[in-house]
mmCIF file of N, CA and C in Angstrom:
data_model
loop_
_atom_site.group_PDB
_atom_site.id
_atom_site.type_symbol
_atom_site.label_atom_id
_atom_site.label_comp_id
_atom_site.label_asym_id
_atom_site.label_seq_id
_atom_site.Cartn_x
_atom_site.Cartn_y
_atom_site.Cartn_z
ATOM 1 N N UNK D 807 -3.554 4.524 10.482
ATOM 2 C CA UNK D 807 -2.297 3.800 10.431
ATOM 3 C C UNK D 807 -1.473 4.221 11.636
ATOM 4 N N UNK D 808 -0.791 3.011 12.477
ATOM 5 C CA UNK D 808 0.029 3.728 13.463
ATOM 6 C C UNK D 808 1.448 3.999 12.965
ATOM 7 N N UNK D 809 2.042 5.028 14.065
ATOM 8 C CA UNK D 809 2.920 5.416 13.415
ATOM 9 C C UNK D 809 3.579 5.933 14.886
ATOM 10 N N UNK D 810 5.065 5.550 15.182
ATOM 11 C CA UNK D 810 5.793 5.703 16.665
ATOM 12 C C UNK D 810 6.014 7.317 16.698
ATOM 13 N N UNK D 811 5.863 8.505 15.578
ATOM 14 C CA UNK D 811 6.222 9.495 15.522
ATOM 15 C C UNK D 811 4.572 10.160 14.899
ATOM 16 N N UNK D 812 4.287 11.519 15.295
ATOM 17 C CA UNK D 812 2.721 11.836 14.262
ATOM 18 C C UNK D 812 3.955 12.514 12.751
ATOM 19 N N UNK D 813 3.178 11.663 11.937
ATOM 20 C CA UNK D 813 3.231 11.815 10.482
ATOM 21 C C UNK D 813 2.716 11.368 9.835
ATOM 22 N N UNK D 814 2.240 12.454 8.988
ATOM 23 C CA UNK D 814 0.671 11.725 8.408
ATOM 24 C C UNK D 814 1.302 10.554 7.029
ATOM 25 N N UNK D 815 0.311 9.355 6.911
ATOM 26 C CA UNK D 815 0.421 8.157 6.705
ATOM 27 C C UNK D 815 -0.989 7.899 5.892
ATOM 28 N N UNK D 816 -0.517 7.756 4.362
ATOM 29 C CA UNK D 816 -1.805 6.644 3.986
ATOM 30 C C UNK D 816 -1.653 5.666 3.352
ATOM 31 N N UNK D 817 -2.644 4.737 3.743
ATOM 32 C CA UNK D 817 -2.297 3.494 3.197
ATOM 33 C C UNK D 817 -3.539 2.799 2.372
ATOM 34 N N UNK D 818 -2.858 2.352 1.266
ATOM 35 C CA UNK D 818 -3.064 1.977 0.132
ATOM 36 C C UNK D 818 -3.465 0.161 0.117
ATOM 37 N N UNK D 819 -4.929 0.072 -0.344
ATOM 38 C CA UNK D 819 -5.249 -1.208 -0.520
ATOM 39 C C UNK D 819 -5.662 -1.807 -1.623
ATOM 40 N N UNK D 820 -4.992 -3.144 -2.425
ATOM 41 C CA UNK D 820 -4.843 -3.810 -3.709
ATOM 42 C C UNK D 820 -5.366 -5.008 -3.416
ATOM 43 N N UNK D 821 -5.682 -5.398 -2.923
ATOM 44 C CA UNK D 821 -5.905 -6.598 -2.469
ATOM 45 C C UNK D 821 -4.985 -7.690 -1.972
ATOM 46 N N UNK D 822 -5.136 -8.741 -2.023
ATOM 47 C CA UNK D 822 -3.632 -9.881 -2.082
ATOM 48 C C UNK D 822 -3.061 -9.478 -3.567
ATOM 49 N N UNK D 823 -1.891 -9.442 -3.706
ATOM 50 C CA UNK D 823 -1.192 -8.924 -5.005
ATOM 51 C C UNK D 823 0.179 -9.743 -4.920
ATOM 52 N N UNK D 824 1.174 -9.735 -5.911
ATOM 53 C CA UNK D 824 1.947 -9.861 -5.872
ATOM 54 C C UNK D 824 2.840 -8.863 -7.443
ATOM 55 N N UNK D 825 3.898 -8.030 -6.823
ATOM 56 C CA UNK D 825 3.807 -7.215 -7.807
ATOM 57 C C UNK D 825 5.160 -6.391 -7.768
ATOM 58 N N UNK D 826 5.185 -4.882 -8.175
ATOM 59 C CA UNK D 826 6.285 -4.199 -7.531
ATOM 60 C C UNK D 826 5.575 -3.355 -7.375
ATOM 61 N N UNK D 827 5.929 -2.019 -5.935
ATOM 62 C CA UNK D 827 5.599 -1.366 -5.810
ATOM 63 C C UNK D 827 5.798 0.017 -6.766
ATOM 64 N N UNK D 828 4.918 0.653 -7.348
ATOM 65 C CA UNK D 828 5.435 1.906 -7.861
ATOM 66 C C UNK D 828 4.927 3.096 -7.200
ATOM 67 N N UNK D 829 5.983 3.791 -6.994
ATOM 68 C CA UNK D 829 5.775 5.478 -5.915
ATOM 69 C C UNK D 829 5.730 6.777 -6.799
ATOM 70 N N UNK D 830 4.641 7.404 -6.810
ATOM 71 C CA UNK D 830 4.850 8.667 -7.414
ATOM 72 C C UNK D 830 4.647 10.011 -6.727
ATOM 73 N N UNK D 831 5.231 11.021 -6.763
ATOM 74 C CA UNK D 831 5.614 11.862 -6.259
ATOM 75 C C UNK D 831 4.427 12.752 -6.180
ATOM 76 N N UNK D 832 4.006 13.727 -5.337
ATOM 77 C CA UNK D 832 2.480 14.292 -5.898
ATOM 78 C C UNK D 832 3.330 15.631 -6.757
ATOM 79 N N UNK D 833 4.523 16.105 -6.307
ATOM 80 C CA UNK D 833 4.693 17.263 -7.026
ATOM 81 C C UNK D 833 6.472 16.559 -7.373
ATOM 82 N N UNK D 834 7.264 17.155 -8.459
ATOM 83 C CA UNK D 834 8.623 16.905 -8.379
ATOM 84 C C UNK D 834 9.280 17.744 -7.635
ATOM 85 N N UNK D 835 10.186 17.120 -6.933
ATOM 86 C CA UNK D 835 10.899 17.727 -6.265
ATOM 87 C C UNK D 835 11.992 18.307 -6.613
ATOM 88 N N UNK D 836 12.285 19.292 -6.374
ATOM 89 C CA UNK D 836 13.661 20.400 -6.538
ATOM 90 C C UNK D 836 15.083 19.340 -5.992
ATOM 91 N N UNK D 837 15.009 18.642 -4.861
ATOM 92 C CA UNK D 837 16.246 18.335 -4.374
ATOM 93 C C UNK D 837 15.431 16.526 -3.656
ATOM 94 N N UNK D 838 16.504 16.001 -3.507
ATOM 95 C CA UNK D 838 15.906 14.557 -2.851
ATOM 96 C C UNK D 838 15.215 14.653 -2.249
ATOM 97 N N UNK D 839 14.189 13.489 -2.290
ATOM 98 C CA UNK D 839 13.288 13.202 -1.154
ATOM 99 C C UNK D 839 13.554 11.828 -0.145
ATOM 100 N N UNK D 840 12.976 11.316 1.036
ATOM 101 C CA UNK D 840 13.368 10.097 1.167
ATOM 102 C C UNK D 840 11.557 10.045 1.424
ATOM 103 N N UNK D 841 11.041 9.112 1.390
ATOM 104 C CA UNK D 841 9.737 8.196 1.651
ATOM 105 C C UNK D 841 9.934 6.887 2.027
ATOM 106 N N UNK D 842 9.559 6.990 2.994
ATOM 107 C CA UNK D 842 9.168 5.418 4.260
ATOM 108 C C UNK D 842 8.127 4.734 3.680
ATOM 109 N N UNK D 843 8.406 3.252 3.693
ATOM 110 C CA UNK D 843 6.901 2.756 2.837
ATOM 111 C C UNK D 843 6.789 1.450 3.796
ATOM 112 N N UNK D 844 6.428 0.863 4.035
ATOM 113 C CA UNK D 844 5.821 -0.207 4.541
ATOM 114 C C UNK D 844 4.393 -0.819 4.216
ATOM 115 N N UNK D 845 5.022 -2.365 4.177
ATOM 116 C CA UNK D 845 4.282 -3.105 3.314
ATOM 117 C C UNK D 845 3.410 -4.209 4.293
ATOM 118 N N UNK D 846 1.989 -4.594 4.172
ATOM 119 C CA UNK D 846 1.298 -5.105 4.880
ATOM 120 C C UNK D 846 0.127 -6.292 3.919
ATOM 121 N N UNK D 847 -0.176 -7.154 4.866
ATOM 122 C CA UNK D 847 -0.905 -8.408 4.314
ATOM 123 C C UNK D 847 -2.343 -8.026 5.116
ATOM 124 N N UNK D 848 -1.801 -7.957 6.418
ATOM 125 C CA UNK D 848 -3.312 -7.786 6.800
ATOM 126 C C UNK D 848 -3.887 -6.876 7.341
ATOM 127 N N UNK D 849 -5.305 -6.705 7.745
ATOM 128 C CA UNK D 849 -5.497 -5.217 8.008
ATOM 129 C C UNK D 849 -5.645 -4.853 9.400
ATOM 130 N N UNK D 850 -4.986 -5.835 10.382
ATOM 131 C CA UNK D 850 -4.424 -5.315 11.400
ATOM 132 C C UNK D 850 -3.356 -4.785 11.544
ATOM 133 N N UNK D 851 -2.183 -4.816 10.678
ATOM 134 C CA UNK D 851 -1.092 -4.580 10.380
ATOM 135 C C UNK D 851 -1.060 -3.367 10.654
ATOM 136 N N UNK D 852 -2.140 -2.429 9.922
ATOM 137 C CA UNK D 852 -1.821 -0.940 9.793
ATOM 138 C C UNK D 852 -1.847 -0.497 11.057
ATOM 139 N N UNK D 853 -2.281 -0.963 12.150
ATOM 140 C CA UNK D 853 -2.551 -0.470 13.145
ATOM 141 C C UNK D 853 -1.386 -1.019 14.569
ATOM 142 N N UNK D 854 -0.509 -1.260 13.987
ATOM 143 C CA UNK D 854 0.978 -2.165 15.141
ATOM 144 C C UNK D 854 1.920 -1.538 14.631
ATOM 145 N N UNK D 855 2.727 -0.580 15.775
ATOM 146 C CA UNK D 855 3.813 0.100 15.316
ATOM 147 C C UNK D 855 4.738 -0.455 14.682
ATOM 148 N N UNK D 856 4.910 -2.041 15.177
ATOM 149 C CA UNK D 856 5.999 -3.098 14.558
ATOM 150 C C UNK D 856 5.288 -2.885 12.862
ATOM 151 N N UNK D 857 6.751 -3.772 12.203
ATOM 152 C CA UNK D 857 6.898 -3.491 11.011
ATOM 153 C C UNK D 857 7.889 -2.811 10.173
ATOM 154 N N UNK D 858 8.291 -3.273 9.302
ATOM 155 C CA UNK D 858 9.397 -2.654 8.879
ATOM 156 C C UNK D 858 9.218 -1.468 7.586
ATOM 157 N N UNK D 859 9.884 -0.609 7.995
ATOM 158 C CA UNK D 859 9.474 0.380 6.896
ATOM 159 C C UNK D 859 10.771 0.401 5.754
ATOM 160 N N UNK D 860 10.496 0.594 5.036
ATOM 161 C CA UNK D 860 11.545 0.459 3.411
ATOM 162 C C UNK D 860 11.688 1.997 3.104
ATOM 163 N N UNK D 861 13.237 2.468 3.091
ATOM 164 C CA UNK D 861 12.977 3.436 2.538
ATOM 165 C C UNK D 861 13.097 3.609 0.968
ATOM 166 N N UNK D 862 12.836 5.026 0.717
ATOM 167 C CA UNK D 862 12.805 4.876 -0.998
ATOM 168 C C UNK D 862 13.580 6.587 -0.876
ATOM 169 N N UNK D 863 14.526 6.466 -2.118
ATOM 170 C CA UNK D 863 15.122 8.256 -2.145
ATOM 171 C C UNK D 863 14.547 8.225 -3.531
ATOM 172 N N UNK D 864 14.119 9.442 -3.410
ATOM 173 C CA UNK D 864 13.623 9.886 -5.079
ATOM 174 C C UNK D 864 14.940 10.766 -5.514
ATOM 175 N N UNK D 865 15.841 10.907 -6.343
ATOM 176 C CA UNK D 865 16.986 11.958 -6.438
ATOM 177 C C UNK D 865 15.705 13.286 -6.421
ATOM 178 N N UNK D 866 16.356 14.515 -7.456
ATOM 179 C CA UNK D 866 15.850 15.634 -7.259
ATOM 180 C C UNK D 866 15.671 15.802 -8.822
ATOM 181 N N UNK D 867 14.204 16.098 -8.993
ATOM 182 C CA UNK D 867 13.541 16.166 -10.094
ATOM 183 C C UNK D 867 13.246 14.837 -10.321
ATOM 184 N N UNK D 868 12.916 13.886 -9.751
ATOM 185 C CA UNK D 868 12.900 12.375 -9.852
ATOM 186 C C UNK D 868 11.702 12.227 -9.056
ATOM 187 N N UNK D 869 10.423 12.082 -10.584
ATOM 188 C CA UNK D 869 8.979 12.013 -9.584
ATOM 189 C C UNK D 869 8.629 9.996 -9.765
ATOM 190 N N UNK D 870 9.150 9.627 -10.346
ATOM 191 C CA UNK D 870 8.548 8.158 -10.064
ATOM 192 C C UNK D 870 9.685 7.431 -9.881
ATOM 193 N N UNK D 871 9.217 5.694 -8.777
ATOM 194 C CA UNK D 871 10.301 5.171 -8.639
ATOM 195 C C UNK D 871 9.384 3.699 -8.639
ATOM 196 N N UNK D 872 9.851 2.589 -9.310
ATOM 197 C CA UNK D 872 9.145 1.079 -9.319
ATOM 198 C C UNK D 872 10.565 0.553 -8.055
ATOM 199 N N UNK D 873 10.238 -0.432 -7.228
ATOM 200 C CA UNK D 873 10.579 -1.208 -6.236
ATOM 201 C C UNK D 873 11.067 -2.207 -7.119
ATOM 202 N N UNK D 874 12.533 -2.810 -7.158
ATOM 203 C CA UNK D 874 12.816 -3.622 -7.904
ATOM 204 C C UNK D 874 12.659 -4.328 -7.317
ATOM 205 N N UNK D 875 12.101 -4.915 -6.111
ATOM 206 C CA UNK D 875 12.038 -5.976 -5.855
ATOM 207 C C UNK D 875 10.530 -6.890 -5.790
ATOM 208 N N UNK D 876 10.159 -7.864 -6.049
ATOM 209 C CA UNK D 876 9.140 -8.697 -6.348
ATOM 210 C C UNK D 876 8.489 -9.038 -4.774
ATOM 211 N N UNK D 877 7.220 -8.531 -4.582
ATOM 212 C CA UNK D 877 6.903 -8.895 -3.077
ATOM 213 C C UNK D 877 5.586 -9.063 -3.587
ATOM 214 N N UNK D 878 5.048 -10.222 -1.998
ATOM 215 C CA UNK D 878 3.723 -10.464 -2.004
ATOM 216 C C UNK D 878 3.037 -9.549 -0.899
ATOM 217 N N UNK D 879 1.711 -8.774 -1.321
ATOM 218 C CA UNK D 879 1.204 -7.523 0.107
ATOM 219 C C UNK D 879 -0.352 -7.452 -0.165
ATOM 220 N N UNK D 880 -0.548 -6.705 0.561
ATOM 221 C CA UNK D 880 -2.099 -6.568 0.105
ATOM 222 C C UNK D 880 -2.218 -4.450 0.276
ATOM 223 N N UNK D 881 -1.502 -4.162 1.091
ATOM 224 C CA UNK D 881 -1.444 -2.794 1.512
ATOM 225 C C UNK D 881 0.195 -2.527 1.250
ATOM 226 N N UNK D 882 0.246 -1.164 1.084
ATOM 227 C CA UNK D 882 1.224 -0.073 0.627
ATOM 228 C C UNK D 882 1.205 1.207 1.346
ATOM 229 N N UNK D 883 1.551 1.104 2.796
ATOM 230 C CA UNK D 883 1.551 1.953 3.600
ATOM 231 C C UNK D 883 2.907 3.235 3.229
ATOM 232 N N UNK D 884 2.610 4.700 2.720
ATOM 233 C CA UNK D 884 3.383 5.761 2.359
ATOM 234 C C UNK D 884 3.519 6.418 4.074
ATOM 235 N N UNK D 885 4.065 6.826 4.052
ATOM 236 C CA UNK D 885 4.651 8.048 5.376
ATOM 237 C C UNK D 885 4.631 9.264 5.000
ATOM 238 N N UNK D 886 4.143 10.269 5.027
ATOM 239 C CA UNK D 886 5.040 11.456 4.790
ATOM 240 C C UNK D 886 4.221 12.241 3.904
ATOM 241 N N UNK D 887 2.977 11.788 3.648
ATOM 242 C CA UNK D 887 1.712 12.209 2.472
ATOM 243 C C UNK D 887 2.246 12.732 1.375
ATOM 244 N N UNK D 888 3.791 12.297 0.641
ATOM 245 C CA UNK D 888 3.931 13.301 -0.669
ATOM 246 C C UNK D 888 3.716 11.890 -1.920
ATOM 247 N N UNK D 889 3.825 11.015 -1.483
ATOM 248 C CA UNK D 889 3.439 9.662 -2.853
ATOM 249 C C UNK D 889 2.242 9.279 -2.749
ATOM 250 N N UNK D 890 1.695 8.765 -3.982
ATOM 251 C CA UNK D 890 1.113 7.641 -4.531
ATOM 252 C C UNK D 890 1.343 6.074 -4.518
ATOM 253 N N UNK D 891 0.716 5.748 -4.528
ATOM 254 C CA UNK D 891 1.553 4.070 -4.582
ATOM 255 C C UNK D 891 0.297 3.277 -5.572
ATOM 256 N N UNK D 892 0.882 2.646 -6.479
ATOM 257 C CA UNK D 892 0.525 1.181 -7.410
ATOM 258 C C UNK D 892 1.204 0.623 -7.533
ATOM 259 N N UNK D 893 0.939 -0.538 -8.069
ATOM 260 C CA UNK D 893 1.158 -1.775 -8.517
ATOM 261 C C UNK D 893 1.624 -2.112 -9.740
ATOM 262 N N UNK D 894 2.785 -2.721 -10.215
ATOM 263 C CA UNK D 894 2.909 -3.338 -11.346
ATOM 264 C C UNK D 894 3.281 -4.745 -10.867
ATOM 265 N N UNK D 895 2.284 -5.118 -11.705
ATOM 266 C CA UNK D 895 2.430 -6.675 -11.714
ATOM 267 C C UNK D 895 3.175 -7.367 -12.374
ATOM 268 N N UNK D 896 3.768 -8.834 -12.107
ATOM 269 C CA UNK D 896 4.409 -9.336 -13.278
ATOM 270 C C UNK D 896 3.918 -10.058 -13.933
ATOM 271 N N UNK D 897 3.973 -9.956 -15.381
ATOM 272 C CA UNK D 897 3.297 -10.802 -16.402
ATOM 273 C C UNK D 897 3.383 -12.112 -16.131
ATOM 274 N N UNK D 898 1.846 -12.165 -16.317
ATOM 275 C CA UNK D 898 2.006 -14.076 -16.025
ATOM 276 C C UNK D 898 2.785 -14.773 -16.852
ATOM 277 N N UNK D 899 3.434 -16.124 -16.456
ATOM 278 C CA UNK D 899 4.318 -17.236 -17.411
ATOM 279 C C UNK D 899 3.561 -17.338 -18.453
ATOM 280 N N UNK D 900 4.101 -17.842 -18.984
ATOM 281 C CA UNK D 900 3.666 -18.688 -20.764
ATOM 282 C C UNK D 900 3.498 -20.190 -20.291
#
């Protein structure tokens, strides 16, 4: 994954999805964290510094966080090697 600064970066592949992102912490943290996430469709993406990265603050003792917002991605690029990243999907209509 590129990255304009070295920090290690992994990125996470779901396929085409549409969903929210959920971030989990590998350990809880004592005091805030912030995590850079950036979100990608294709798999050249990971590799173009362009792109926008999203940040996320975990407060302190605050190991999971869902993305309230509804996006379409295929990759879940983390910064900073301390999250996880899945998917919650939204229930299909009736």
């Amino acid at each position: 994954v590129a990255s304009s600064r070295r920090v290690r970066a992994t990125a996470f592949d779901f396929g085409p999805v549409r969903g929210h992102a959920k971030l989990t912490m590998k350990y809880v943290p004592p005091f805030s964290r912030l995590v850079n996430v950036r979100f990608a469709n294709v798999r050249e993406e990971l590799f173009h510094l362009e792109g926008t990265t999203h940040p996320f603050v975990f407060a302190a003792g605050e190991r999971t966080l869902i993305d309230p917002r509804l996006r379409s991605f295929r990759y879940i690029i983390v910064y900073g090697g301390e999250a996880n990243a899945e998917v919650v999907r939204e229930p299909a209509s009736q």
